[in-house]
Coordinates of C-alpha atoms in Angstrom, one line a residue:
Chain A
M1 CA -39.7 155.2 258.0
T2 CA -41.8 157.6 259.8
R3 CA -42.3 159.7 256.7
A4 CA -42.5 156.6 254.3
G5 CA -44.9 154.7 256.6
P6 CA -48.1 156.7 255.8
I7 CA -47.5 156.8 251.8
I8 CA -47.3 153.0 252.1
V9 CA -50.2 152.6 254.0
V10 CA -52.2 154.9 251.6
L11 CA -50.7 153.4 248.4
L12 CA -52.1 149.6 249.7
A13 CA -55.2 151.2 250.4
I14 CA -55.4 152.5 246.8
V15 CA -54.4 149.3 245.5
A16 CA -57.1 147.2 247.6
I17 CA -59.6 149.6 246.2
W18 CA -58.2 149.3 242.8
Y19 CA -58.8 145.4 243.3
A20 CA -62.4 145.7 244.8
A21 CA -63.5 148.2 241.8
A22 CA -62.1 145.9 239.4
I23 CA -64.3 143.1 240.5
G24 CA -67.7 145.6 240.5
L25 CA -66.9 147.0 237.1
N26 CA -65.9 143.6 235.3
A27 CA -68.4 141.8 236.8
P28 CA -71.4 142.5 234.1
W29 CA -69.1 141.0 231.5
Q30 CA -67.9 138.3 233.3
N31 CA -71.7 137.4 234.1
D32 CA -72.4 137.6 230.3
V33 CA -69.6 135.2 229.9
Y34 CA -71.0 132.8 232.2
R35 CA -74.6 133.0 230.9
R36 CA -73.2 132.4 227.4
G37 CA -71.4 129.3 228.6
D38 CA -74.2 128.0 230.5
M39 CA -72.2 128.0 233.6
V40 CA -74.2 128.3 236.8
D41 CA -73.1 128.2 240.3
V42 CA -69.7 129.6 239.6
P43 CA -67.7 129.7 243.0
F44 CA -66.9 133.1 244.2
T45 CA -63.3 132.7 244.4
Q46 CA -63.3 131.9 240.7
F47 CA -65.6 134.5 239.8
V48 CA -63.5 136.9 241.4
Q49 CA -60.4 135.5 239.9
D50 CA -62.0 135.8 236.3
T51 CA -62.6 139.2 236.9
W52 CA -59.2 140.0 237.5
N53 CA -57.8 138.4 234.5
Q54 CA -59.9 139.4 231.6
E55 CA -58.6 139.8 228.2
K56 CA -60.2 143.0 227.8
P57 CA -61.3 144.5 231.2
V58 CA -63.1 147.7 231.6
L59 CA -60.9 148.1 234.6
P60 CA -57.4 146.0 234.2
T61 CA -55.7 145.1 237.7
A62 CA -52.6 145.8 239.2
H63 CA -51.0 142.5 238.2
Q64 CA -52.2 142.8 234.8
V65 CA -50.9 146.2 234.2
F66 CA -47.5 145.4 235.7
G67 CA -47.4 142.3 233.6
E68 CA -48.1 144.3 230.4
L69 CA -45.3 146.7 231.3
W70 CA -42.9 143.9 231.9
N71 CA -43.8 142.0 228.9
S72 CA -43.3 145.2 226.7
T73 CA -40.3 146.2 228.1
A74 CA -38.3 143.5 229.6
L75 CA -39.1 140.7 227.2
V76 CA -39.1 142.6 224.1
A77 CA -35.9 144.0 222.2
P78 CA -36.1 148.0 223.0
N79 CA -35.9 148.8 219.2
K80 CA -39.0 147.1 218.3
P81 CA -42.5 148.9 218.1
R82 CA -43.9 146.5 220.3
S83 CA -41.5 147.6 223.0
L84 CA -42.7 150.4 225.4
I85 CA -39.3 151.5 226.1
F86 CA -38.9 152.2 222.4
H87 CA -42.1 154.5 222.4
A88 CA -41.1 156.0 225.9
W89 CA -37.9 156.8 224.2
V90 CA -39.7 158.5 221.3
T91 CA -41.5 160.6 223.4
F92 CA -38.8 161.3 225.9
S93 CA -36.7 162.9 223.2
A94 CA -39.4 165.2 222.0
T95 CA -39.8 166.1 225.6
A96 CA -36.0 166.8 226.2
L97 CA -35.5 169.0 223.1
G98 CA -39.0 170.7 223.9
F99 CA -38.0 171.3 227.6
V100 CA -34.4 172.5 226.9
M101 CA -35.8 175.3 223.9
G102 CA -38.6 176.3 226.3
S103 CA -36.4 176.9 229.3
L104 CA -33.9 178.9 227.4
L105 CA -36.7 181.1 225.9
G106 CA -38.2 181.4 229.3
V107 CA -34.8 182.5 230.8
G108 CA -34.1 184.7 228.2
L109 CA -37.3 186.5 228.3
A110 CA -37.2 186.8 232.0
V111 CA -33.9 188.4 231.5
L112 CA -35.1 190.9 229.2
I113 CA -38.1 191.6 231.4
V114 CA -36.2 192.2 234.3
H115 CA -33.8 194.5 232.7
N116 CA -36.2 196.9 230.5
E117 CA -39.3 198.3 231.6
A118 CA -41.0 198.8 228.2
M119 CA -40.3 195.0 227.7
N120 CA -41.7 194.1 231.3
R121 CA -44.8 196.2 230.6
S122 CA -45.4 194.9 226.9
L123 CA -44.3 191.6 227.2
M124 CA -45.4 190.1 230.5
P125 CA -49.3 190.4 229.7
W126 CA -48.6 188.9 226.3
I127 CA -46.8 185.9 228.0
V128 CA -49.7 185.5 230.5
A129 CA -52.1 185.8 227.3
S130 CA -50.1 183.2 225.6
Q131 CA -51.3 180.7 228.0
T132 CA -54.7 181.3 227.2
I133 CA -54.6 179.9 223.6
P134 CA -54.9 176.1 224.5
I135 CA -52.0 175.3 222.7
L136 CA -52.9 171.7 223.3
A137 CA -56.0 172.0 221.2
L138 CA -53.5 173.5 218.6
A139 CA -51.3 170.6 218.8
P140 CA -52.8 168.5 215.8
L141 CA -52.5 171.6 213.6
I142 CA -49.0 172.3 215.1
V143 CA -48.0 169.0 214.4
V144 CA -49.2 168.3 210.7
I145 CA -48.2 171.7 209.5
G146 CA -44.7 171.8 211.1
F147 CA -44.1 168.2 210.1
N148 CA -45.0 169.7 206.5
I149 CA -42.8 172.6 206.6
F150 CA -39.9 170.7 207.9
T151 CA -40.1 168.1 205.5
G152 CA -41.2 170.1 202.2
T153 CA -39.5 173.4 202.6
M154 CA -36.6 172.5 204.6
G155 CA -36.0 169.2 203.3
I156 CA -35.5 167.3 206.9
P157 CA -36.1 163.6 206.8
T158 CA -39.4 162.5 208.5
D159 CA -38.3 161.3 212.0
P160 CA -36.4 164.6 213.0
A161 CA -39.2 166.6 211.6
R162 CA -41.9 164.6 213.7
L163 CA -39.5 165.2 216.6
M164 CA -39.0 168.7 216.0
S165 CA -42.9 169.4 215.5
K166 CA -43.7 167.6 218.8
A167 CA -40.7 169.5 220.4
I168 CA -42.4 173.0 219.5
I169 CA -45.5 172.2 221.4
S170 CA -43.3 171.0 224.3
A171 CA -41.4 174.2 224.2
Y172 CA -44.2 176.4 224.1
L173 CA -45.9 174.7 227.4
S174 CA -42.3 174.9 229.1
F175 CA -41.4 178.4 228.4
F176 CA -44.3 180.0 230.6
P177 CA -43.5 178.5 234.3
V178 CA -39.7 179.1 233.8
A179 CA -40.3 182.6 232.4
V180 CA -42.7 183.5 235.2
G181 CA -40.6 181.9 237.8
M182 CA -37.3 183.6 236.6
V183 CA -39.0 186.9 236.6
K184 CA -39.7 186.4 240.2
G185 CA -36.5 185.0 240.9
L186 CA -34.3 187.6 239.0
R187 CA -36.2 190.1 241.4
S188 CA -36.2 188.4 244.5
P189 CA -32.7 190.1 245.6
E190 CA -33.7 193.0 248.2
A191 CA -33.3 196.6 247.8
I192 CA -30.7 196.5 250.3
Q193 CA -28.6 193.8 248.4
L194 CA -28.9 195.7 245.1
D195 CA -28.0 198.7 247.2
L196 CA -24.9 197.2 248.4
M197 CA -23.9 196.2 244.7
H198 CA -24.6 200.0 244.0
T199 CA -22.0 200.9 246.6
Y200 CA -19.3 198.4 245.0
N201 CA -20.1 200.5 241.8
A202 CA -21.1 197.1 240.1
S203 CA -22.0 197.3 236.5
P204 CA -25.5 195.8 235.7
S205 CA -23.7 192.8 234.4
Q206 CA -21.8 192.1 237.5
T207 CA -24.9 192.7 239.4
F208 CA -26.7 190.4 237.4
W209 CA -24.1 187.3 237.6
K210 CA -23.1 187.8 241.4
L211 CA -26.3 188.6 242.9
R212 CA -29.7 188.0 240.8
W213 CA -28.7 185.1 239.0
P214 CA -27.5 183.1 242.3
A215 CA -30.6 184.3 244.0
A216 CA -33.1 183.2 241.0
M217 CA -31.5 179.4 241.6
P218 CA -34.3 178.2 243.6
F219 CA -37.0 179.9 241.7
L220 CA -35.4 178.3 238.4
F221 CA -35.5 174.7 239.7
A222 CA -38.9 175.0 241.1
S223 CA -40.2 176.2 237.7
L224 CA -38.2 173.8 236.0
K225 CA -40.0 171.0 237.4
V226 CA -43.2 172.1 236.4
G227 CA -41.9 173.0 232.9
V228 CA -40.7 169.4 232.5
A229 CA -43.9 168.0 233.4
A230 CA -45.9 170.3 231.2
S231 CA -43.3 169.5 228.2
L232 CA -44.3 165.6 228.6
V233 CA -47.9 166.4 228.3
G234 CA -47.1 168.5 225.1
A235 CA -45.0 165.5 223.8
I236 CA -47.8 163.1 224.8
V237 CA -50.6 165.4 223.1
G238 CA -48.3 166.1 219.9
E239 CA -48.1 162.2 219.2
L240 CA -52.2 162.1 219.0
P241 CA -52.5 163.1 215.7
T242 CA -52.6 160.6 213.0
G243 CA -49.2 160.7 211.5
A244 CA -47.6 159.9 215.1
V245 CA -46.8 156.2 214.7
A246 CA -44.7 156.0 217.7
G247 CA -44.5 157.4 221.2
L248 CA -46.8 157.0 224.4
G249 CA -49.3 159.1 222.9
A250 CA -49.7 157.1 220.1
R251 CA -50.0 154.0 222.3
L252 CA -52.5 155.5 224.0
L253 CA -54.6 156.4 220.9
A254 CA -54.0 152.9 219.4
G255 CA -55.2 151.1 222.6
S256 CA -58.2 153.5 222.3
Y257 CA -59.0 152.5 219.0
Y258 CA -59.0 148.7 219.7
S259 CA -60.1 148.9 223.0
Q260 CA -57.0 147.4 224.5
T261 CA -57.4 148.5 228.0
V262 CA -54.5 147.0 229.3
Q263 CA -52.3 148.4 226.8
I264 CA -53.8 151.9 227.6
W265 CA -53.1 151.6 231.3
A266 CA -49.8 150.1 230.7
A267 CA -49.1 153.3 228.3
L268 CA -50.5 155.6 231.1
F269 CA -48.2 153.9 233.7
A270 CA -45.0 154.2 231.4
A271 CA -45.7 157.8 231.0
S272 CA -46.1 158.5 234.7
I273 CA -42.7 156.5 235.5
L274 CA -41.4 159.1 232.7
A275 CA -42.8 161.9 234.5
A276 CA -41.4 160.9 237.7
L277 CA -38.0 160.3 236.5
L278 CA -37.8 163.4 234.7
V279 CA -38.6 165.3 237.9
I280 CA -36.4 163.6 239.9
A281 CA -33.8 164.3 237.4
V282 CA -34.3 168.1 237.6
G283 CA -33.9 167.5 241.5
V284 CA -30.7 165.8 241.2
V285 CA -29.3 168.7 239.0
E286 CA -30.5 171.1 241.3
R287 CA -28.8 169.4 244.4
L288 CA -25.5 169.1 241.9
V289 CA -25.9 172.8 241.3
N290 CA -26.6 174.0 244.7
R291 CA -23.4 172.1 246.0
S292 CA -21.2 173.5 243.4
M293 CA -22.5 177.1 244.2
G294 CA -21.9 176.4 247.5
A295 CA -25.4 176.9 249.0
R296 CA -26.1 175.3 252.3
P297 CA -29.0 172.8 252.7
A298 CA -31.8 174.9 253.9
Chain B
M1 CA -39.1 197.6 205.6
A2 CA -42.5 199.6 206.6
L3 CA -43.1 196.6 208.9
I4 CA -39.8 197.2 210.7
A5 CA -40.4 200.8 211.0
A6 CA -43.8 200.2 212.3
W7 CA -42.2 197.7 215.0
L8 CA -39.8 200.5 215.6
F9 CA -42.5 203.3 216.1
A10 CA -44.8 201.2 218.4
W11 CA -41.6 200.0 220.4
L12 CA -40.8 203.8 220.9
F13 CA -44.2 204.3 221.7
V14 CA -44.3 202.0 224.8
E15 CA -41.0 203.1 225.7
R16 CA -42.2 206.4 226.3
L17 CA -45.2 205.2 227.7
S18 CA -43.7 203.4 230.3
K19 CA -41.3 206.2 230.9
T20 CA -44.4 208.5 231.8
L21 CA -46.2 205.9 233.7
A22 CA -43.1 204.6 235.8
P23 CA -43.0 207.4 238.4
G24 CA -46.3 206.6 240.4
L25 CA -49.0 206.2 238.0
G26 CA -48.7 202.1 238.1
D27 CA -52.0 201.8 239.6
N28 CA -54.1 203.7 237.0
A29 CA -56.1 201.0 235.3
G30 CA -56.8 202.7 232.2
L31 CA -53.3 203.7 231.4
G32 CA -52.0 200.3 232.4
L33 CA -54.4 198.6 229.9
L34 CA -53.3 201.0 227.3
I35 CA -49.9 199.5 226.6
P36 CA -50.6 195.7 226.6
I37 CA -53.7 196.5 224.5
A38 CA -51.3 198.7 221.9
F39 CA -48.8 195.8 221.9
G40 CA -51.6 193.5 221.2
V41 CA -53.2 195.8 218.1
T42 CA -49.4 196.0 217.1
I43 CA -49.2 192.1 216.9
L44 CA -52.5 191.6 214.8
V45 CA -51.4 194.4 212.2
V46 CA -48.0 192.7 211.9
W47 CA -49.4 189.2 211.8
E48 CA -52.0 190.5 209.0
V49 CA -49.2 192.4 207.0
V50 CA -47.1 189.7 207.1
T51 CA -49.3 187.0 206.0
R52 CA -50.8 189.0 203.1
A53 CA -47.5 190.7 202.1
G54 CA -45.3 187.6 202.7
N55 CA -47.7 185.2 200.8
V56 CA -47.9 182.9 203.8
P57 CA -50.1 179.9 202.7
Q58 CA -53.4 180.2 204.3
V59 CA -52.9 176.5 205.4
I60 CA -50.3 177.7 207.7
L61 CA -51.5 180.8 209.1
P62 CA -54.4 182.5 208.1
P63 CA -54.6 186.4 208.2
P64 CA -56.8 187.7 211.6
S65 CA -59.3 189.3 209.1
M66 CA -60.0 186.0 207.5
I67 CA -60.2 184.2 210.7
W68 CA -62.7 187.2 212.0
A69 CA -64.6 186.3 208.8
R70 CA -65.1 182.8 209.5
I71 CA -65.8 183.5 213.2
T72 CA -69.0 186.0 212.3
A73 CA -69.9 183.4 209.3
S74 CA -70.4 180.2 211.4
V75 CA -71.7 181.5 215.0
P76 CA -74.2 178.6 215.4
T77 CA -71.3 175.9 215.1
L78 CA -69.1 177.7 217.2
L79 CA -72.0 178.2 219.7
A80 CA -73.0 174.6 219.9
D81 CA -69.6 173.6 220.3
F82 CA -69.0 176.1 222.8
Q83 CA -72.1 174.9 224.8
Q84 CA -71.1 171.2 224.6
T85 CA -67.3 171.6 225.8
F86 CA -67.3 174.5 228.0
L87 CA -70.8 174.9 229.4
K88 CA -71.1 171.1 230.0
A89 CA -67.7 169.5 230.3
V90 CA -65.8 172.2 231.3
L91 CA -68.1 173.7 234.0
I92 CA -69.6 170.5 235.5
G93 CA -66.3 168.9 235.5
Y94 CA -64.8 171.9 237.3
A95 CA -67.0 172.6 239.8
L96 CA -67.1 168.9 240.9
G97 CA -63.2 168.5 240.8
C98 CA -62.6 171.7 242.6
G99 CA -65.8 170.8 245.0
L100 CA -64.3 167.5 245.7
G101 CA -60.6 168.5 246.2
F102 CA -62.0 171.1 248.7
V103 CA -64.0 168.6 250.6
V104 CA -61.2 165.9 250.8
A105 CA -58.9 168.4 251.9
I106 CA -60.9 169.5 255.0
L107 CA -61.5 165.9 255.8
I108 CA -58.0 164.8 255.6
D109 CA -56.7 168.0 257.4
R110 CA -57.9 166.6 260.5
S111 CA -56.0 163.3 260.3
P112 CA -52.2 164.0 260.4
F113 CA -51.4 160.3 259.2
L114 CA -53.7 160.5 256.2
K115 CA -52.2 164.2 255.2
S116 CA -48.7 162.8 255.2
G117 CA -49.8 159.7 253.3
L118 CA -52.0 161.7 250.6
L119 CA -49.9 164.9 250.2
P120 CA -46.9 163.6 248.6
L121 CA -48.9 161.2 246.3
G122 CA -51.2 164.4 245.0
N123 CA -47.8 166.3 244.5
F124 CA -46.7 163.6 242.5
V125 CA -49.9 163.0 240.6
S126 CA -49.4 166.8 239.7
A127 CA -46.7 166.2 237.4
L128 CA -48.1 163.1 235.8
P129 CA -49.6 163.6 232.3
I130 CA -53.3 163.1 233.6
V131 CA -54.9 163.9 230.1
G132 CA -53.7 160.2 229.2
V133 CA -56.8 158.9 231.0
A134 CA -59.1 160.3 228.4
P135 CA -59.4 157.2 226.8
I136 CA -60.2 154.9 229.5
M137 CA -63.1 157.6 230.3
V138 CA -64.6 157.3 227.0
M139 CA -64.7 153.6 227.5
W140 CA -66.4 153.9 231.0
F141 CA -68.8 156.9 230.4
G142 CA -69.1 157.0 226.7
F143 CA -68.5 159.5 223.9
D144 CA -70.7 162.3 225.1
W145 CA -69.6 165.4 227.7
P146 CA -69.8 162.9 231.1
S147 CA -66.4 161.4 230.1
K148 CA -64.8 164.9 229.3
A149 CA -66.3 166.1 232.7
A150 CA -64.5 162.9 234.4
V151 CA -61.2 163.6 233.0
V152 CA -61.6 167.3 234.0
V153 CA -62.7 166.3 237.5
I154 CA -59.3 164.0 237.7
M155 CA -57.3 166.9 236.5
T156 CA -58.7 169.5 238.8
F157 CA -58.9 167.4 242.0
F158 CA -55.3 167.2 242.9
P159 CA -54.4 170.7 242.7
M160 CA -57.3 171.9 244.7
L161 CA -56.6 169.1 247.3
V162 CA -52.9 170.1 247.8
N163 CA -53.6 173.9 247.4
T164 CA -56.2 173.5 250.2
V165 CA -54.3 171.6 252.6
A166 CA -51.4 173.9 252.2
G167 CA -53.8 176.8 253.1
L168 CA -55.4 175.4 255.9
N169 CA -52.0 175.6 257.8
A170 CA -51.4 179.1 256.6
S171 CA -52.8 180.6 259.5
S172 CA -50.1 181.5 262.1
A173 CA -50.0 179.8 265.7
I174 CA -50.8 182.9 267.6
E175 CA -53.9 183.3 265.5
R176 CA -54.8 179.7 266.3
D177 CA -54.0 180.4 270.1
L178 CA -56.3 183.4 270.0
M179 CA -59.3 181.3 268.9
R180 CA -58.3 179.0 271.6
T181 CA -58.6 181.5 274.1
Y182 CA -62.1 182.4 272.8
A183 CA -62.8 178.8 273.4
A184 CA -63.7 178.6 269.7
G185 CA -64.4 174.9 268.6
Y186 CA -62.9 172.9 265.5
W187 CA -65.5 173.9 263.3
Q188 CA -65.5 177.7 264.3
T189 CA -61.9 178.1 263.9
L190 CA -62.4 176.6 260.4
M191 CA -65.0 178.8 259.6
K192 CA -63.7 182.1 261.0
L193 CA -59.9 181.7 260.9
R194 CA -58.7 178.9 258.6
L195 CA -60.9 179.2 255.7
P196 CA -60.5 182.6 255.2
A197 CA -56.7 182.6 255.7
A198 CA -56.6 179.6 253.2
G199 CA -58.5 181.9 250.5
P200 CA -55.4 182.9 248.7
F201 CA -54.2 179.2 248.2
I202 CA -57.7 178.2 247.4
F203 CA -58.1 181.1 244.8
N204 CA -54.6 179.9 243.4
A205 CA -56.2 176.6 242.8
L206 CA -59.1 177.6 241.1
K207 CA -57.1 179.9 238.7
I208 CA -54.6 176.9 237.9
N209 CA -57.7 174.7 237.6
S210 CA -59.8 177.0 235.2
T211 CA -57.0 176.9 232.6
L212 CA -56.3 173.0 233.1
A213 CA -60.1 172.4 232.8
L214 CA -60.6 173.8 229.5
I215 CA -57.7 172.0 227.8
G216 CA -58.4 169.1 229.6
A217 CA -61.9 168.8 228.0
I218 CA -60.5 170.1 224.4
V219 CA -57.8 167.3 224.6
A220 CA -60.3 164.6 226.0
E221 CA -62.3 165.2 222.9
F222 CA -59.5 164.1 220.5
F223 CA -60.2 160.7 222.0
G224 CA -63.7 160.1 220.7
T225 CA -66.8 162.5 220.9
P226 CA -70.1 162.9 219.5
I227 CA -70.1 165.3 216.4
V228 CA -70.0 168.3 218.3
G229 CA -67.7 170.2 220.6
M230 CA -64.3 172.3 220.3
G231 CA -61.8 169.7 220.3
F232 CA -63.9 167.6 217.7
R233 CA -64.2 170.5 215.5
I234 CA -60.4 171.4 215.9
S235 CA -59.3 167.8 215.1
T236 CA -61.5 167.0 212.1
E237 CA -61.1 170.6 210.5
V238 CA -57.4 169.9 210.7
G239 CA -57.9 166.4 208.6
R240 CA -59.9 168.7 206.2
M241 CA -57.2 171.3 206.1
N242 CA -60.0 174.2 206.9
V243 CA -57.4 176.3 209.0
D244 CA -59.3 179.1 209.5
M245 CA -62.1 177.3 211.2
V246 CA -59.4 175.7 213.7
W247 CA -58.2 179.4 214.5
A248 CA -61.7 180.6 214.8
E249 CA -62.4 177.7 217.4
I250 CA -59.1 178.6 219.0
A251 CA -59.8 182.3 219.3
V252 CA -63.4 181.0 221.2
A253 CA -61.5 178.9 223.3
A254 CA -58.9 181.6 224.3
V255 CA -61.7 184.1 224.8
A256 CA -63.5 181.8 227.0
G257 CA -60.9 180.7 228.8
S258 CA -59.7 184.4 229.7
V259 CA -63.1 185.5 230.7
F260 CA -63.3 182.2 233.0
Y261 CA -59.9 183.3 234.6
G262 CA -61.0 186.7 234.8
V263 CA -64.2 186.1 236.5
I264 CA -62.3 184.1 239.0
V265 CA -59.9 187.0 239.6
L266 CA -62.5 189.3 240.4
I267 CA -64.5 187.0 242.8
E268 CA -61.0 186.6 244.6
R269 CA -60.6 190.2 244.7
G270 CA -63.8 190.4 246.5
V271 CA -63.3 187.6 248.7
T272 CA -59.6 187.9 249.7
F273 CA -59.9 191.7 250.0
W274 CA -57.6 191.8 253.0
H275 CA -54.7 190.0 251.5
P276 CA -51.8 192.2 250.6
S277 CA -51.3 191.4 247.0
V278 CA -55.0 192.6 246.7
R279 CA -54.5 195.6 248.5
G280 CA -51.8 196.6 246.4
A281 CA -49.5 196.9 249.5

């Protein structure tokens, strides 16, 4: 409780500020409504209530956002395009696929870099340089082109092709933190430990599996958490180009076209909840792996 | 065939160079730069050869020479986009976001209660897809650069906050005790000990934010812009299949991002010259 107390207080403060800000930001529109309706001397309580319950508010209130979340998750069948669960699933599947590809690539690159000096000197600067390319800016291009290649030359049906082209962006975003973290992690054993392996006459592969790999675990999971968040951003941005018809990113864009503010906020919250769940899932796996490897809780 | 030979040759070259460099010459900046540059040139050559020889459609991947031709041909457009996106949205948003994060960190540092309440939230928000607030910001601040700057502010604020708070706790108890023995007040301790000690953390956030800011501004422009800006250009030219223009814009963004990052690294070296990672210890 001692740890949760301050967080709850801060959260309540944020909600209070949120409602106060909603009055201020939605007031101009509300005053217009009153003026058009020739309503004078509206009691203040009703004015506040009205600002909190507008159709297309500048700033929707918490109960509107969560109401929309509830309406579009619990009250709609999850296979309908009106359902946020449906959109979240589309985004999640691209995120998960890209995250798995990116993580494997990142770990593979890290192993190469740690074991080969030429690789280290030539690849490392480029891994860093690869991140200077604003891949998110390229997302529309990659999604459109990837989609065309997958459907055209490879003859993959549209839905998996759409998924793959979004997953590529996710993979690109998530491989970097994993590669850098794993290089750090695989190099984390100290000289004295490596020397011990040497004394045992351990082969490079034995050294890798018995010393480097276990030593890199904490680094791996720290970077996986960063990577999974990056994957989600990649999948969402990958859904922005026209042609994306489903997914949280598409919901955001549709809401922004039709200024459905409540819908935008609901999609945003859904994305945040998804991000939290993904990070928590990585944390759970980390705990399981630690337990099975016999790590003591630090 | 020739391609594989070239690749192998480059590989051997790098291998040799690494071998000669490995014993001790690692700090020699000129030689240290040579390898990645050689590698980069190789990649460009391979890219050019593959796209030309393999008859890769230009829509998918134009050769570097064509991209370069496009860059030189449309300097005014690129410059206008660069001004709109980088000089306005990115730099202003970056300065505001980092500045605010820094100030708020110093404010909540005095209150353990606020720290324990805000920090977990800050860490949590760092994992959220903040780019999604772009449509909301466009509604609040209009189509022009202020809405993009607002997205950048929100994106850069939290990493700065979390890192600065962590950095303010980086000085060890014995150092703080020394300040107490000098009868130094809160502000003196802050200025002379805790802020300098937080330097590496603060610069870490500044570096992370430099890339976040650029990407945030470009993506925010996908949600509605005036008819200028890097994100606007990219999304419209993709629609018109002028892929060379898209790549030209990407090249500008990559160079701008790298230079931005490099400048911050240089400032960091000047400011935190005492830190082991800078001293090369």
